[in-house]
């Protein structure tokens, strides 16, 4: 495990998906009573493979105020709020995403070689150095042609023979140009040429030579856009025609009326009629069908021998292209910038919003963000400092603690600190198994399992209204303060070690077991000698009743609070404390 010692991970309730949710248990309490009791009695085992997917640092977790539970990335569902381009920060409507795809359709492109953003430059070098000014003193657009260039690797569209007439609307111009500067016909032009060829074939005439130039060669691979356009037109014509099945074509009015009569019941007594014949498949390049031939593969191999290794593309460059069958550097094209999204997160159980960013593209703030760090106590662990005598009598020096070499069969004391982020005092109950789960069984003891933690109030409130404001000099320090300040004092059972404004520290005693590979069948597994302590934390507190709490309790049919205007809350969760790594036994003699 690469995590530095000591560490604390929190377990999300989704560790066991077979456990029914709280709503299901309320409806079927009798059915799941036995199952729930077994779940409560079972100790959380951090070494199970399933547990690795539910342990997170507290900073990575969210909190649901309706369910009063921790929520990890697996427990939330995401909703896309806005789509935007990271280069030009232009917000793209969702309707455009369905029609144009998830790439920027303006002038934002990335380099196909190094993926850096590309810029538009003019071929006129004089205008690049000195900006032309008009009669009014305003900058005048330099004359074309223009090209896209990468400022990082110096790749440009001039290497593939593509130039642009205008510096804007690069997407529209690039769609009309193929590598080498050849003009690509538009969809409407391809449809007109295809209709003319079909009419000529039906009449038995030969198409004109100008129209033959736009017909793709059967031996050469077709462009993806042309192939998709031909296939789409072919299948649309198949669905709209009525000649294949007589009155029962797929798009005929008689077929639609027959389907409606089946659901209305008026056609149930009619005799069953034959099913329409199946649609035929595409045939020929005009219909989007292309036959694989060996001559094209031989041409590719011959070209690879001529260009060599430098003339081919890498797997990363090939995957970044829209057409993934690109093999040569001369076939690379600028890649449109992928759009980014801003997403909101909801709880999968109650659909409550957990995080919602602002819709403004340039803003990185959140309107709503329910962090577990602001609702769940923060638990930290550190070793109890040890003191060693020096050469000077009566003076001791701290001994550094090595977390990577915990001595087996010796008592190691740790300070467990609980910090309260809430504005109400909480009552904390800690529970941990006497022996850690797994083949290496270490003994764990919490000297003070129940204690109080103060509210997260202002620091000045404690200084002005606290008991230490009037009795700071005259009052004698308590036993707990002596235990924290005097290293020679031993920790006592049932007493806290140190207490602050919104935090409390207790002592945790750990007796590590030996981690000898010779005593274990099959030897030590990976990180099996790491001492991980599962701990169950339960907190209780009282908070003021708000209108939101009353409304939620009214929906659930519960009574809200008592006469004093406060309501009791209770939360519980599992966490894992990484105390260190068990070392080897000291050698005798």
PDB file of C-alpha atoms in Angstrom, residues 31-312:
ATOM      1  CA  UNK A  31     -38.860 -10.480   6.160  1.00  0.00           C
ATOM      2  CA  UNK A  32     -35.496  -8.880   6.742  1.00  0.00           C
ATOM      3  CA  UNK A  33     -35.361  -8.897  10.553  1.00  0.00           C
ATOM      4  CA  UNK A  34     -33.002 -11.868  10.695  1.00  0.00           C
ATOM      5  CA  UNK A  35     -30.863 -10.547   7.860  1.00  0.00           C
ATOM      6  CA  UNK A  36     -30.537  -7.098   9.476  1.00  0.00           C
ATOM      7  CA  UNK A  37     -29.432  -8.602  12.782  1.00  0.00           C
ATOM      8  CA  UNK A  38     -26.703 -10.570  11.045  1.00  0.00           C
ATOM      9  CA  UNK A  39     -25.494  -7.425   9.279  1.00  0.00           C
ATOM     10  CA  UNK A  40     -25.275  -5.515  12.560  1.00  0.00           C
ATOM     11  CA  UNK A  41     -23.360  -8.300  14.302  1.00  0.00           C
ATOM     12  CA  UNK A  42     -20.862  -8.727  11.480  1.00  0.00           C
ATOM     13  CA  UNK A  43     -17.550  -6.881  11.784  1.00  0.00           C
ATOM     14  CA  UNK A  44     -16.298  -4.867   8.858  1.00  0.00           C
ATOM     15  CA  UNK A  45     -13.282  -6.576   7.305  1.00  0.00           C
ATOM     16  CA  UNK A  46     -11.011  -4.130   5.433  1.00  0.00           C
ATOM     17  CA  UNK A  47      -9.044  -6.987   3.840  1.00  0.00           C
ATOM     18  CA  UNK A  48     -11.912  -8.264   1.739  1.00  0.00           C
ATOM     19  CA  UNK A  49     -11.643  -7.485  -1.940  1.00  0.00           C
ATOM     20  CA  UNK A  50     -15.071  -5.856  -1.896  1.00  0.00           C
ATOM     21  CA  UNK A  51     -14.035  -3.450   0.860  1.00  0.00           C
ATOM     22  CA  UNK A  52     -11.412  -1.794  -1.332  1.00  0.00           C
ATOM     23  CA  UNK A  53     -14.177  -0.276  -3.461  1.00  0.00           C
ATOM     24  CA  UNK A  54     -15.872   1.427  -0.495  1.00  0.00           C
ATOM     25  CA  UNK A  55     -12.928   2.930   1.429  1.00  0.00           C
ATOM     26  CA  UNK A  56     -12.205   6.588   0.702  1.00  0.00           C
ATOM     27  CA  UNK A  57     -10.567   9.541   2.439  1.00  0.00           C
ATOM     28  CA  UNK A  58     -13.065  11.898   4.004  1.00  0.00           C
ATOM     29  CA  UNK A  59     -12.167  14.617   1.488  1.00  0.00           C
ATOM     30  CA  UNK A  60     -13.450  12.474  -1.411  1.00  0.00           C
ATOM     31  CA  UNK A  61     -16.916  11.789   0.040  1.00  0.00           C
ATOM     32  CA  UNK A  62     -20.240  13.610  -0.108  1.00  0.00           C
ATOM     33  CA  UNK A  63     -23.082  13.599   2.409  1.00  0.00           C
ATOM     34  CA  UNK A  64     -26.835  13.186   1.867  1.00  0.00           C
ATOM     35  CA  UNK A  65     -28.901  15.246   4.297  1.00  0.00           C
ATOM     36  CA  UNK A  66     -32.078  13.261   3.616  1.00  0.00           C
ATOM     37  CA  UNK A  67     -30.594   9.784   4.086  1.00  0.00           C
ATOM     38  CA  UNK A  68     -28.055  10.947   6.722  1.00  0.00           C
ATOM     39  CA  UNK A  69     -25.463   8.734   5.052  1.00  0.00           C
ATOM     40  CA  UNK A  70     -22.052   9.039   3.449  1.00  0.00           C
ATOM     41  CA  UNK A  71     -22.100   8.936  -0.335  1.00  0.00           C
ATOM     42  CA  UNK A  72     -19.127   7.797  -2.432  1.00  0.00           C
ATOM     43  CA  UNK A  73     -18.738   8.180  -6.235  1.00  0.00           C
ATOM     44  CA  UNK A  74     -20.581   4.868  -6.740  1.00  0.00           C
ATOM     45  CA  UNK A  75     -23.589   6.061  -4.708  1.00  0.00           C
ATOM     46  CA  UNK A  76     -24.309   9.150  -6.792  1.00  0.00           C
ATOM     47  CA  UNK A  77     -25.795   9.652 -10.233  1.00  0.00           C
ATOM     48  CA  UNK A  78     -24.545  12.418 -12.485  1.00  0.00           C
ATOM     49  CA  UNK A  79     -26.601  14.782 -14.627  1.00  0.00           C
ATOM     50  CA  UNK A  80     -25.149  16.937 -17.389  1.00  0.00           C
ATOM     51  CA  UNK A  81     -25.941  20.619 -16.852  1.00  0.00           C
ATOM     52  CA  UNK A  82     -24.034  22.315 -19.669  1.00  0.00           C
ATOM     53  CA  UNK A  83     -21.785  21.400 -22.578  1.00  0.00           C
ATOM     54  CA  UNK A  84     -18.941  23.770 -23.435  1.00  0.00           C
ATOM     55  CA  UNK A  85     -15.730  23.942 -25.414  1.00  0.00           C
ATOM     56  CA  UNK A  86     -12.596  24.236 -23.240  1.00  0.00           C
ATOM     57  CA  UNK A  87     -10.774  26.261 -25.918  1.00  0.00           C
ATOM     58  CA  UNK A  88     -13.271  28.981 -26.811  1.00  0.00           C
ATOM     59  CA  UNK A  89     -15.535  28.590 -23.712  1.00  0.00           C
ATOM     60  CA  UNK A  90     -18.599  28.540 -25.953  1.00  0.00           C
ATOM     61  CA  UNK A  91     -21.695  26.921 -24.443  1.00  0.00           C
ATOM     62  CA  UNK A  92     -23.234  24.360 -26.785  1.00  0.00           C
ATOM     63  CA  UNK A  93     -26.983  23.590 -26.545  1.00  0.00           C
ATOM     64  CA  UNK A  94     -28.012  20.000 -25.929  1.00  0.00           C
ATOM     65  CA  UNK A  95     -29.942  19.913 -29.211  1.00  0.00           C
ATOM     66  CA  UNK A  96     -26.698  20.533 -31.111  1.00  0.00           C
ATOM     67  CA  UNK A  97     -25.041  17.647 -29.285  1.00  0.00           C
ATOM     68  CA  UNK A  98     -27.613  15.198 -30.649  1.00  0.00           C
ATOM     69  CA  UNK A  99     -27.146  16.383 -34.218  1.00  0.00           C
ATOM     70  CA  UNK A 100     -23.473  17.458 -34.438  1.00  0.00           C
ATOM     71  CA  UNK A 101     -21.839  15.235 -31.825  1.00  0.00           C
ATOM     72  CA  UNK A 102     -19.663  15.987 -28.819  1.00  0.00           C
ATOM     73  CA  UNK A 103     -17.016  18.075 -30.586  1.00  0.00           C
ATOM     74  CA  UNK A 104     -16.681  21.810 -31.110  1.00  0.00           C
ATOM     75  CA  UNK A 105     -18.033  22.865 -34.500  1.00  0.00           C
ATOM     76  CA  UNK A 106     -16.334  26.273 -34.553  1.00  0.00           C
ATOM     77  CA  UNK A 107     -12.602  26.838 -35.173  1.00  0.00           C
ATOM     78  CA  UNK A 108     -11.178  24.844 -32.245  1.00  0.00           C
ATOM     79  CA  UNK A 109      -8.854  22.036 -33.305  1.00  0.00           C
ATOM     80  CA  UNK A 110      -6.098  19.984 -31.709  1.00  0.00           C
ATOM     81  CA  UNK A 111      -2.897  18.842 -33.336  1.00  0.00           C
ATOM     82  CA  UNK A 112      -3.119  15.209 -34.543  1.00  0.00           C
ATOM     83  CA  UNK A 113       0.567  14.673 -33.644  1.00  0.00           C
ATOM     84  CA  UNK A 114       0.895  16.123 -30.123  1.00  0.00           C
ATOM     85  CA  UNK A 115      -2.780  17.022 -29.271  1.00  0.00           C
ATOM     86  CA  UNK A 116      -1.863  20.674 -28.552  1.00  0.00           C
ATOM     87  CA  UNK A 117      -4.398  23.404 -29.491  1.00  0.00           C
ATOM     88  CA  UNK A 118      -3.877  24.757 -33.006  1.00  0.00           C
ATOM     89  CA  UNK A 119      -4.030  28.377 -34.151  1.00  0.00           C
ATOM     90  CA  UNK A 120      -5.027  29.999 -37.442  1.00  0.00           C
ATOM     91  CA  UNK A 121      -2.213  31.757 -39.331  1.00  0.00           C
ATOM     92  CA  UNK A 122      -1.951  33.545 -42.637  1.00  0.00           C
ATOM     93  CA  UNK A 123       0.465  32.587 -45.394  1.00  0.00           C
ATOM     94  CA  UNK A 124       1.377  36.254 -45.833  1.00  0.00           C
ATOM     95  CA  UNK A 125       4.440  36.518 -43.585  1.00  0.00           C
ATOM     96  CA  UNK A 126       4.559  40.337 -43.772  1.00  0.00           C
ATOM     97  CA  UNK A 127       1.091  40.670 -42.298  1.00  0.00           C
ATOM     98  CA  UNK A 128       2.030  38.315 -39.487  1.00  0.00           C
ATOM     99  CA  UNK A 129       4.893  40.602 -38.392  1.00  0.00           C
ATOM    100  CA  UNK A 130       3.190  43.958 -38.996  1.00  0.00           C
ATOM    101  CA  UNK A 131      -0.538  44.333 -38.505  1.00  0.00           C
ATOM    102  CA  UNK A 132      -2.239  46.277 -41.262  1.00  0.00           C
ATOM    103  CA  UNK A 133      -4.248  49.318 -40.210  1.00  0.00           C
ATOM    104  CA  UNK A 134      -7.227  50.689 -42.088  1.00  0.00           C
ATOM    105  CA  UNK A 135      -8.282  54.272 -42.681  1.00  0.00           C
ATOM    106  CA  UNK A 136      -9.946  54.489 -39.272  1.00  0.00           C
ATOM    107  CA  UNK A 137      -6.891  53.095 -37.515  1.00  0.00           C
ATOM    108  CA  UNK A 138      -8.466  49.702 -36.931  1.00  0.00           C
ATOM    109  CA  UNK A 139      -6.719  46.418 -37.651  1.00  0.00           C
ATOM    110  CA  UNK A 140      -7.553  44.910 -41.026  1.00  0.00           C
ATOM    111  CA  UNK A 141      -7.871  41.184 -41.524  1.00  0.00           C
ATOM    112  CA  UNK A 142      -4.838  39.872 -43.446  1.00  0.00           C
ATOM    113  CA  UNK A 143      -5.531  38.313 -46.837  1.00  0.00           C
ATOM    114  CA  UNK A 144      -5.651  34.575 -47.282  1.00  0.00           C
ATOM    115  CA  UNK A 145      -5.003  31.826 -47.710  1.00  0.00           C
ATOM    116  CA  UNK A 146      -4.911  30.613 -44.093  1.00  0.00           C
ATOM    117  CA  UNK A 147      -3.794  27.418 -42.409  1.00  0.00           C
ATOM    118  CA  UNK A 148      -3.867  25.710 -39.024  1.00  0.00           C
ATOM    119  CA  UNK A 149      -0.541  25.290 -37.245  1.00  0.00           C
ATOM    120  CA  UNK A 150       0.582  23.767 -33.969  1.00  0.00           C
ATOM    121  CA  UNK A 151       2.749  26.117 -31.855  1.00  0.00           C
ATOM    122  CA  UNK A 152       4.324  23.160 -30.036  1.00  0.00           C
ATOM    123  CA  UNK A 153       5.448  20.646 -32.705  1.00  0.00           C
ATOM    124  CA  UNK A 154       5.138  23.018 -35.716  1.00  0.00           C
ATOM    125  CA  UNK A 155       2.799  20.650 -37.593  1.00  0.00           C
ATOM    126  CA  UNK A 156       0.417  22.442 -39.948  1.00  0.00           C
ATOM    127  CA  UNK A 157      -2.285  21.646 -42.454  1.00  0.00           C
ATOM    128  CA  UNK A 158       0.122  22.659 -45.228  1.00  0.00           C
ATOM    129  CA  UNK A 159       1.753  19.254 -44.816  1.00  0.00           C
ATOM    130  CA  UNK A 160      -1.457  17.572 -45.970  1.00  0.00           C
ATOM    131  CA  UNK A 161      -2.201  20.206 -48.632  1.00  0.00           C
ATOM    132  CA  UNK A 162      -5.144  21.920 -46.916  1.00  0.00           C
ATOM    133  CA  UNK A 163      -5.552  25.716 -47.033  1.00  0.00           C
ATOM    134  CA  UNK A 164      -8.494  27.911 -46.017  1.00  0.00           C
ATOM    135  CA  UNK A 165      -9.942  31.001 -47.637  1.00  0.00           C
ATOM    136  CA  UNK A 166     -11.225  32.586 -44.399  1.00  0.00           C
ATOM    137  CA  UNK A 167      -9.882  32.527 -40.817  1.00  0.00           C
ATOM    138  CA  UNK A 168     -13.309  31.725 -39.381  1.00  0.00           C
ATOM    139  CA  UNK A 169     -15.716  28.815 -39.872  1.00  0.00           C
ATOM    140  CA  UNK A 170     -12.816  26.389 -40.112  1.00  0.00           C
ATOM    141  CA  UNK A 171     -15.099  23.390 -39.531  1.00  0.00           C
ATOM    142  CA  UNK A 172     -17.241  24.153 -42.568  1.00  0.00           C
ATOM    143  CA  UNK A 173     -14.229  24.705 -44.805  1.00  0.00           C
ATOM    144  CA  UNK A 174     -12.394  21.609 -43.568  1.00  0.00           C
ATOM    145  CA  UNK A 175     -15.441  19.448 -44.252  1.00  0.00           C
ATOM    146  CA  UNK A 176     -15.319  20.543 -47.919  1.00  0.00           C
ATOM    147  CA  UNK A 177     -11.600  19.785 -48.308  1.00  0.00           C
ATOM    148  CA  UNK A 178      -9.861  16.430 -48.409  1.00  0.00           C
ATOM    149  CA  UNK A 179      -6.160  15.831 -47.915  1.00  0.00           C
ATOM    150  CA  UNK A 180      -4.330  17.219 -50.918  1.00  0.00           C
ATOM    151  CA  UNK A 181      -6.746  20.133 -51.392  1.00  0.00           C
ATOM    152  CA  UNK A 182      -9.354  18.160 -53.330  1.00  0.00           C
ATOM    153  CA  UNK A 183     -12.897  19.459 -52.894  1.00  0.00           C
ATOM    154  CA  UNK A 184     -15.378  17.085 -51.275  1.00  0.00           C
ATOM    155  CA  UNK A 185     -18.970  17.317 -52.556  1.00  0.00           C
ATOM    156  CA  UNK A 186     -21.621  18.213 -50.030  1.00  0.00           C
ATOM    157  CA  UNK A 187     -24.408  15.899 -48.966  1.00  0.00           C
ATOM    158  CA  UNK A 188     -26.906  17.609 -51.262  1.00  0.00           C
ATOM    159  CA  UNK A 189     -24.551  17.369 -54.215  1.00  0.00           C
ATOM    160  CA  UNK A 190     -23.931  13.683 -53.542  1.00  0.00           C
ATOM    161  CA  UNK A 191     -27.675  13.027 -53.368  1.00  0.00           C
ATOM    162  CA  UNK A 192     -28.287  14.809 -56.669  1.00  0.00           C
ATOM    163  CA  UNK A 193     -25.482  12.904 -58.385  1.00  0.00           C
ATOM    164  CA  UNK A 194     -26.770   9.614 -56.963  1.00  0.00           C
ATOM    165  CA  UNK A 195     -30.304  10.314 -58.202  1.00  0.00           C
ATOM    166  CA  UNK A 196     -29.013  11.152 -61.676  1.00  0.00           C
ATOM    167  CA  UNK A 197     -27.029   7.928 -61.848  1.00  0.00           C
ATOM    168  CA  UNK A 198     -30.068   5.904 -60.786  1.00  0.00           C
ATOM    169  CA  UNK A 199     -32.223   7.565 -63.432  1.00  0.00           C
ATOM    170  CA  UNK A 200     -29.566   6.890 -66.063  1.00  0.00           C
ATOM    171  CA  UNK A 201     -29.336   3.233 -65.038  1.00  0.00           C
ATOM    172  CA  UNK A 202     -33.114   2.813 -65.192  1.00  0.00           C
ATOM    173  CA  UNK A 203     -33.227   4.363 -68.671  1.00  0.00           C
ATOM    174  CA  UNK A 204     -30.237   2.311 -69.809  1.00  0.00           C
ATOM    175  CA  UNK A 205     -28.076   5.364 -70.442  1.00  0.00           C
ATOM    176  CA  UNK A 206     -24.464   5.850 -69.480  1.00  0.00           C
ATOM    177  CA  UNK A 207     -23.787   8.687 -66.988  1.00  0.00           C
ATOM    178  CA  UNK A 208     -21.805  11.688 -68.091  1.00  0.00           C
ATOM    179  CA  UNK A 209     -18.038  11.762 -67.634  1.00  0.00           C
ATOM    180  CA  UNK A 210     -18.311  14.678 -65.174  1.00  0.00           C
ATOM    181  CA  UNK A 211     -20.633  12.641 -62.990  1.00  0.00           C
ATOM    182  CA  UNK A 212     -18.306   9.641 -63.196  1.00  0.00           C
ATOM    183  CA  UNK A 213     -15.571  11.688 -61.567  1.00  0.00           C
ATOM    184  CA  UNK A 214     -17.556  11.895 -58.313  1.00  0.00           C
ATOM    185  CA  UNK A 215     -18.304   8.169 -58.233  1.00  0.00           C
ATOM    186  CA  UNK A 216     -15.989   6.347 -55.801  1.00  0.00           C
ATOM    187  CA  UNK A 217     -13.810   3.622 -57.266  1.00  0.00           C
ATOM    188  CA  UNK A 218     -14.790   0.095 -56.262  1.00  0.00           C
ATOM    189  CA  UNK A 219     -11.157  -0.829 -55.577  1.00  0.00           C
ATOM    190  CA  UNK A 220     -10.410   2.181 -53.336  1.00  0.00           C
ATOM    191  CA  UNK A 221     -11.720   2.475 -49.745  1.00  0.00           C
ATOM    192  CA  UNK A 222     -14.607   4.896 -49.440  1.00  0.00           C
ATOM    193  CA  UNK A 223     -14.655   7.841 -47.103  1.00  0.00           C
ATOM    194  CA  UNK A 224     -16.651   7.296 -43.917  1.00  0.00           C
ATOM    195  CA  UNK A 225     -18.935  10.270 -44.519  1.00  0.00           C
ATOM    196  CA  UNK A 226     -19.716   9.190 -48.085  1.00  0.00           C
ATOM    197  CA  UNK A 227     -20.316   5.605 -47.036  1.00  0.00           C
ATOM    198  CA  UNK A 228     -22.627   6.615 -44.190  1.00  0.00           C
ATOM    199  CA  UNK A 229     -24.529   9.001 -46.447  1.00  0.00           C
ATOM    200  CA  UNK A 230     -25.064   6.290 -49.087  1.00  0.00           C
ATOM    201  CA  UNK A 231     -26.156   3.710 -46.501  1.00  0.00           C
ATOM    202  CA  UNK A 232     -28.561   6.160 -44.861  1.00  0.00           C
ATOM    203  CA  UNK A 233     -30.142   7.072 -48.185  1.00  0.00           C
ATOM    204  CA  UNK A 234     -30.441   3.396 -49.146  1.00  0.00           C
ATOM    205  CA  UNK A 235     -32.229   2.325 -45.953  1.00  0.00           C
ATOM    206  CA  UNK A 236     -34.542   5.334 -46.061  1.00  0.00           C
ATOM    207  CA  UNK A 237     -35.569   4.402 -49.581  1.00  0.00           C
ATOM    208  CA  UNK A 238     -36.161   0.811 -48.464  1.00  0.00           C
ATOM    209  CA  UNK A 239     -38.460   1.911 -45.646  1.00  0.00           C
ATOM    210  CA  UNK A 240     -40.430   4.302 -47.817  1.00  0.00           C
ATOM    211  CA  UNK A 241     -40.999   2.051 -50.820  1.00  0.00           C
ATOM    212  CA  UNK A 242     -44.172  -0.027 -51.185  1.00  0.00           C
ATOM    213  CA  UNK A 243     -43.198  -2.160 -54.150  1.00  0.00           C
ATOM    214  CA  UNK A 244     -41.407  -4.908 -52.222  1.00  0.00           C
ATOM    215  CA  UNK A 245     -44.359  -6.154 -50.249  1.00  0.00           C
ATOM    216  CA  UNK A 246     -47.278  -4.833 -52.240  1.00  0.00           C
ATOM    217  CA  UNK A 247     -49.711  -3.182 -49.837  1.00  0.00           C
ATOM    218  CA  UNK A 248     -47.625  -4.320 -46.868  1.00  0.00           C
ATOM    219  CA  UNK A 249     -44.493  -2.255 -47.310  1.00  0.00           C
ATOM    220  CA  UNK A 250     -42.764  -0.989 -44.181  1.00  0.00           C
ATOM    221  CA  UNK A 251     -43.723   2.617 -44.807  1.00  0.00           C
ATOM    222  CA  UNK A 252     -47.097   2.178 -46.517  1.00  0.00           C
ATOM    223  CA  UNK A 253     -50.329   3.573 -45.112  1.00  0.00           C
ATOM    224  CA  UNK A 254     -51.965   0.129 -45.139  1.00  0.00           C
ATOM    225  CA  UNK A 255     -49.277  -1.203 -42.820  1.00  0.00           C
ATOM    226  CA  UNK A 256     -49.829   1.636 -40.362  1.00  0.00           C
ATOM    227  CA  UNK A 257     -53.599   1.108 -40.350  1.00  0.00           C
ATOM    228  CA  UNK A 258     -53.093  -2.622 -39.823  1.00  0.00           C
ATOM    229  CA  UNK A 259     -50.914  -1.961 -36.784  1.00  0.00           C
ATOM    230  CA  UNK A 260     -53.487   0.455 -35.351  1.00  0.00           C
ATOM    231  CA  UNK A 261     -56.296  -2.068 -35.820  1.00  0.00           C
ATOM    232  CA  UNK A 262     -54.321  -4.687 -33.905  1.00  0.00           C
ATOM    233  CA  UNK A 263     -54.193  -2.450 -30.817  1.00  0.00           C
ATOM    234  CA  UNK A 264     -57.773  -1.168 -31.159  1.00  0.00           C
ATOM    235  CA  UNK A 265     -59.231  -4.678 -31.466  1.00  0.00           C
ATOM    236  CA  UNK A 266     -61.187  -4.012 -34.633  1.00  0.00           C
ATOM    237  CA  UNK A 267     -58.914  -6.211 -36.701  1.00  0.00           C
ATOM    238  CA  UNK A 268     -58.816  -9.168 -34.329  1.00  0.00           C
ATOM    239  CA  UNK A 269     -61.560 -11.067 -36.235  1.00  0.00           C
ATOM    240  CA  UNK A 270     -59.946 -10.524 -39.615  1.00  0.00           C
ATOM    241  CA  UNK A 271     -58.023 -13.318 -41.247  1.00  0.00           C
ATOM    242  CA  UNK A 272     -54.294 -13.463 -40.717  1.00  0.00           C
ATOM    243  CA  UNK A 273     -52.329 -12.208 -43.697  1.00  0.00           C
ATOM    244  CA  UNK A 274     -48.846 -12.968 -44.896  1.00  0.00           C
ATOM    245  CA  UNK A 275     -45.887 -11.110 -43.424  1.00  0.00           C
ATOM    246  CA  UNK A 276     -44.075  -8.623 -45.655  1.00  0.00           C
ATOM    247  CA  UNK A 277     -40.895  -9.733 -47.311  1.00  0.00           C
ATOM    248  CA  UNK A 278     -37.563  -8.833 -45.767  1.00  0.00           C
ATOM    249  CA  UNK A 279     -35.606  -5.830 -46.976  1.00  0.00           C
ATOM    250  CA  UNK A 280     -32.674  -6.513 -49.213  1.00  0.00           C
ATOM    251  CA  UNK A 281     -29.155  -5.525 -48.245  1.00  0.00           C
ATOM    252  CA  UNK A 282     -27.040  -2.833 -49.820  1.00  0.00           C
ATOM    253  CA  UNK A 283     -25.238  -3.614 -53.053  1.00  0.00           C
ATOM    254  CA  UNK A 284     -22.660  -1.426 -54.719  1.00  0.00           C
ATOM    255  CA  UNK A 285     -20.827   1.735 -53.691  1.00  0.00           C
ATOM    256  CA  UNK A 286     -23.863   3.936 -54.414  1.00  0.00           C
ATOM    257  CA  UNK A 287     -25.708   2.117 -51.624  1.00  0.00           C
ATOM    258  CA  UNK A 288     -22.805   2.242 -49.151  1.00  0.00           C
ATOM    259  CA  UNK A 289     -21.522  -1.302 -49.664  1.00  0.00           C
ATOM    260  CA  UNK A 290     -17.847  -1.958 -50.225  1.00  0.00           C
ATOM    261  CA  UNK A 291     -16.240  -5.331 -50.904  1.00  0.00           C
ATOM    262  CA  UNK A 292     -12.866  -6.060 -49.381  1.00  0.00           C
ATOM    263  CA  UNK A 293     -10.270  -6.704 -52.062  1.00  0.00           C
ATOM    264  CA  UNK A 294      -6.652  -7.680 -51.890  1.00  0.00           C
ATOM    265  CA  UNK A 295      -5.406  -4.992 -54.235  1.00  0.00           C
ATOM    266  CA  UNK A 296      -6.097  -2.255 -51.682  1.00  0.00           C
ATOM    267  CA  UNK A 297      -4.135  -4.151 -49.016  1.00  0.00           C
ATOM    268  CA  UNK A 298      -1.237  -4.646 -51.417  1.00  0.00           C
ATOM    269  CA  UNK A 299      -1.252  -0.925 -52.085  1.00  0.00           C
ATOM    270  CA  UNK A 300      -1.061  -0.215 -48.335  1.00  0.00           C
ATOM    271  CA  UNK A 301       1.896  -2.581 -47.885  1.00  0.00           C
ATOM    272  CA  UNK A 302       3.696  -1.018 -50.821  1.00  0.00           C
ATOM    273  CA  UNK A 303       3.142   2.442 -49.402  1.00  0.00           C
ATOM    274  CA  UNK A 304       4.466   1.381 -45.982  1.00  0.00           C
ATOM    275  CA  UNK A 305       7.673   0.143 -47.596  1.00  0.00           C
ATOM    276  CA  UNK A 306       8.148   3.447 -49.369  1.00  0.00           C
ATOM    277  CA  UNK A 307       7.428   5.746 -46.408  1.00  0.00           C
ATOM    278  CA  UNK A 308       9.012   3.652 -43.665  1.00  0.00           C
ATOM    279  CA  UNK A 309       8.372   3.810 -39.942  1.00  0.00           C
ATOM    280  CA  UNK A 310       8.345   7.607 -39.779  1.00  0.00           C
ATOM    281  CA  UNK A 311       5.548   7.814 -42.320  1.00  0.00           C
ATOM    282  CA  UNK A 312       3.108   5.782 -40.193  1.00  0.00           C
TER     283      UNK A 312
END
